PDB file of C-alpha atoms in Angstrom:
ATOM      1  CA  UNK A  24       0.000   0.000   0.000  1.00 91.00           C
ATOM      2  CA  UNK A  25       1.281   3.458  -0.930  1.00 94.00           C
ATOM      3  CA  UNK A  26       0.338   6.283   1.452  1.00 95.00           C
ATOM      4  CA  UNK A  27       1.392   9.922   1.135  1.00 96.00           C
ATOM      5  CA  UNK A  28       1.025  12.450   3.947  1.00 96.00           C
ATOM      6  CA  UNK A  29       0.837  16.073   2.869  1.00 96.00           C
ATOM      7  CA  UNK A  30       3.083  18.780   4.249  1.00 95.00           C
ATOM      8  CA  UNK A  31       1.385  21.269   6.554  1.00 94.00           C
ATOM      9  CA  UNK A  32       1.661  24.079   4.010  1.00 92.00           C
ATOM     10  CA  UNK A  33       0.648  24.071   0.365  1.00 92.00           C
ATOM     11  CA  UNK A  34       3.547  23.565  -2.027  1.00 94.00           C
ATOM     12  CA  UNK A  35       3.776  24.858  -5.574  1.00 94.00           C
ATOM     13  CA  UNK A  36       1.832  22.556  -7.938  1.00 95.00           C
ATOM     14  CA  UNK A  37       1.009  20.254  -5.025  1.00 96.00           C
ATOM     15  CA  UNK A  38      -2.458  19.259  -6.232  1.00 96.00           C
ATOM     16  CA  UNK A  39      -1.074  18.453  -9.683  1.00 97.00           C
ATOM     17  CA  UNK A  40       1.415  16.103  -8.034  1.00 97.00           C
ATOM     18  CA  UNK A  41      -1.318  14.545  -5.901  1.00 97.00           C
ATOM     19  CA  UNK A  42      -3.440  13.842  -8.990  1.00 97.00           C
ATOM     20  CA  UNK A  43      -0.387  12.412 -10.767  1.00 97.00           C
ATOM     21  CA  UNK A  44       0.317  10.129  -7.796  1.00 97.00           C
ATOM     22  CA  UNK A  45      -3.299   8.926  -7.775  1.00 97.00           C
ATOM     23  CA  UNK A  46      -2.998   8.184 -11.500  1.00 96.00           C
ATOM     24  CA  UNK A  47       0.086   6.110 -10.664  1.00 96.00           C
ATOM     25  CA  UNK A  48      -1.468   3.865  -8.000  1.00 95.00           C
ATOM     26  CA  UNK A  49      -1.394   6.038  -4.855  1.00 97.00           C
ATOM     27  CA  UNK A  50      -3.653   4.272  -2.362  1.00 97.00           C
ATOM     28  CA  UNK A  51      -4.249   6.998   0.239  1.00 97.00           C
ATOM     29  CA  UNK A  52      -3.499  10.700   0.531  1.00 98.00           C
ATOM     30  CA  UNK A  53      -3.545  12.139   4.044  1.00 97.00           C
ATOM     31  CA  UNK A  54      -4.555  15.800   3.857  1.00 97.00           C
ATOM     32  CA  UNK A  55      -2.870  17.646   6.763  1.00 95.00           C
ATOM     33  CA  UNK A  56      -3.473  21.385   6.425  1.00 95.00           C
ATOM     34  CA  UNK A  57      -4.596  22.341   9.930  1.00 93.00           C
ATOM     35  CA  UNK A  58      -4.073  26.096   9.605  1.00 94.00           C
ATOM     36  CA  UNK A  59      -5.906  26.671   6.329  1.00 95.00           C
ATOM     37  CA  UNK A  60      -9.274  28.382   6.262  1.00 95.00           C
ATOM     38  CA  UNK A  61     -12.224  26.458   4.847  1.00 96.00           C
ATOM     39  CA  UNK A  62     -12.180  28.436   1.593  1.00 96.00           C
ATOM     40  CA  UNK A  63      -8.569  27.461   0.872  1.00 95.00           C
ATOM     41  CA  UNK A  64      -9.249  23.822   1.722  1.00 96.00           C
ATOM     42  CA  UNK A  65     -12.268  23.783  -0.571  1.00 97.00           C
ATOM     43  CA  UNK A  66     -10.254  25.281  -3.442  1.00 96.00           C
ATOM     44  CA  UNK A  67      -7.560  22.627  -2.900  1.00 97.00           C
ATOM     45  CA  UNK A  68     -10.013  19.724  -2.741  1.00 97.00           C
ATOM     46  CA  UNK A  69     -11.892  21.007  -5.801  1.00 97.00           C
ATOM     47  CA  UNK A  70      -8.706  20.438  -7.809  1.00 97.00           C
ATOM     48  CA  UNK A  71      -8.379  16.777  -6.849  1.00 97.00           C
ATOM     49  CA  UNK A  72      -9.822  14.413  -9.438  1.00 96.00           C
ATOM     50  CA  UNK A  73     -13.261  13.477  -8.014  1.00 95.00           C
ATOM     51  CA  UNK A  74     -12.718   9.792  -8.829  1.00 95.00           C
ATOM     52  CA  UNK A  75     -10.038   9.730  -6.125  1.00 96.00           C
ATOM     53  CA  UNK A  76     -11.896  11.459  -3.289  1.00 95.00           C
ATOM     54  CA  UNK A  77     -12.533   8.130  -1.566  1.00 94.00           C
ATOM     55  CA  UNK A  78      -8.750   7.845  -1.181  1.00 97.00           C
ATOM     56  CA  UNK A  79      -8.380  11.203   0.596  1.00 98.00           C
ATOM     57  CA  UNK A  80      -8.030  11.110   4.392  1.00 97.00           C
ATOM     58  CA  UNK A  81      -8.895  14.321   6.231  1.00 96.00           C
ATOM     59  CA  UNK A  82      -6.908  15.169   9.349  1.00 94.00           C
ATOM     60  CA  UNK A  83      -8.686  18.516   9.757  1.00 92.00           C
ATOM     61  CA  UNK A  84     -11.694  20.271   8.230  1.00 94.00           C
ATOM     62  CA  UNK A  85     -13.665  17.072   8.754  1.00 91.00           C
ATOM     63  CA  UNK A  86     -16.934  18.970   8.429  1.00 91.00           C
ATOM     64  CA  UNK A  87     -16.188  19.218   4.672  1.00 94.00           C
ATOM     65  CA  UNK A  88     -15.993  15.446   4.191  1.00 93.00           C
ATOM     66  CA  UNK A  89     -19.587  14.850   3.137  1.00 91.00           C
ATOM     67  CA  UNK A  90     -19.577  17.752   0.669  1.00 93.00           C
ATOM     68  CA  UNK A  91     -16.554  16.294  -1.144  1.00 95.00           C
ATOM     69  CA  UNK A  92     -17.476  12.602  -0.897  1.00 93.00           C
ATOM     70  CA  UNK A  93     -14.570  11.908   1.449  1.00 94.00           C
ATOM     71  CA  UNK A  94     -15.084   8.737   3.475  1.00 93.00           C
ATOM     72  CA  UNK A  95     -11.892   8.640   5.558  1.00 93.00           C
ATOM     73  CA  UNK A  96     -11.147  10.673   8.679  1.00 92.00           C
ATOM     74  CA  UNK A  97      -7.962  10.670  10.733  1.00 91.00           C
ATOM     75  CA  UNK A  98      -7.806  11.496  14.429  1.00 87.00           C
ATOM     76  CA  UNK A  99      -4.662  12.207  16.413  1.00 78.00           C
ATOM     77  CA  UNK A 100      -4.398  10.718  19.895  1.00 73.00           C
ATOM     78  CA  UNK A 101      -6.338  13.522  21.565  1.00 76.00           C
ATOM     79  CA  UNK A 102      -9.021  13.453  18.885  1.00 72.00           C
ATOM     80  CA  UNK A 103      -9.321   9.690  19.253  1.00 73.00           C
ATOM     81  CA  UNK A 104      -9.872  10.031  23.003  1.00 73.00           C
ATOM     82  CA  UNK A 105     -12.714  12.507  22.370  1.00 70.00           C
ATOM     83  CA  UNK A 106     -14.181  10.779  19.320  1.00 59.00           C
ATOM     84  CA  UNK A 107     -17.346   9.935  21.246  1.00 51.00           C
ATOM     85  CA  UNK A 108     -18.258  13.608  21.263  1.00 48.00           C
ATOM     86  CA  UNK A 109     -17.815  14.172  17.519  1.00 56.00           C
ATOM     87  CA  UNK A 110     -20.679  14.306  15.006  1.00 58.00           C
ATOM     88  CA  UNK A 111     -19.341  11.632  12.638  1.00 62.00           C
ATOM     89  CA  UNK A 112     -21.133   8.337  12.295  1.00 65.00           C
ATOM     90  CA  UNK A 113     -19.861   4.903  11.399  1.00 65.00           C
ATOM     91  CA  UNK A 114     -20.192   5.404   7.618  1.00 82.00           C
ATOM     92  CA  UNK A 115     -16.637   6.769   7.677  1.00 86.00           C
ATOM     93  CA  UNK A 116     -13.407   4.833   7.899  1.00 85.00           C
ATOM     94  CA  UNK A 117     -11.515   6.125  10.934  1.00 86.00           C
ATOM     95  CA  UNK A 118      -7.751   6.068  11.247  1.00 85.00           C
ATOM     96  CA  UNK A 119      -5.543   7.185  14.083  1.00 85.00           C
ATOM     97  CA  UNK A 120      -1.914   7.374  15.028  1.00 85.00           C
ATOM     98  CA  UNK A 121      -0.365   5.396  17.860  1.00 84.00           C
ATOM     99  CA  UNK A 122       3.020   6.191  19.334  1.00 87.00           C
ATOM    100  CA  UNK A 123       3.449   3.265  21.712  1.00 87.00           C
ATOM    101  CA  UNK A 124       2.855  -0.443  21.097  1.00 93.00           C
ATOM    102  CA  UNK A 125       0.471  -0.632  24.081  1.00 88.00           C
ATOM    103  CA  UNK A 126      -1.536   2.247  22.636  1.00 83.00           C
ATOM    104  CA  UNK A 127      -1.754   0.393  19.328  1.00 88.00           C
ATOM    105  CA  UNK A 128      -2.683  -2.909  20.981  1.00 88.00           C
ATOM    106  CA  UNK A 129      -5.559  -1.238  22.841  1.00 84.00           C
ATOM    107  CA  UNK A 130      -7.247   0.137  19.721  1.00 82.00           C
ATOM    108  CA  UNK A 131     -10.640  -1.373  19.036  1.00 77.00           C
ATOM    109  CA  UNK A 132     -11.993  -2.552  15.673  1.00 77.00           C
ATOM    110  CA  UNK A 133     -13.325   0.910  14.760  1.00 77.00           C
ATOM    111  CA  UNK A 134      -9.830   2.077  13.864  1.00 77.00           C
ATOM    112  CA  UNK A 135      -8.344   1.299  10.478  1.00 75.00           C
TER     113      UNK A 135
END
């Protein structure tokens, strides 16, 4: 499986490269742009080939997922601990990061 994690800032021609990677068998693209405003995120996501939106994983701006047909959401450790209070249902695939083997071993089946 090939997974790419975006830089925190937008790079020159980044979306073009993302589309090229999807065309060349990229499995998942983790979108990590925490400091962008919604308008900038929407402009970025609008440039991604719509056939690949199911391969985009949102780390932030999760409220835009439904609008763009994104089915994958990533939660950091803190977000995972508070996931019970978020508005997202089980129709999404949830991923998370784990930094210790015990943390990983204690994840339940909801986490991909």
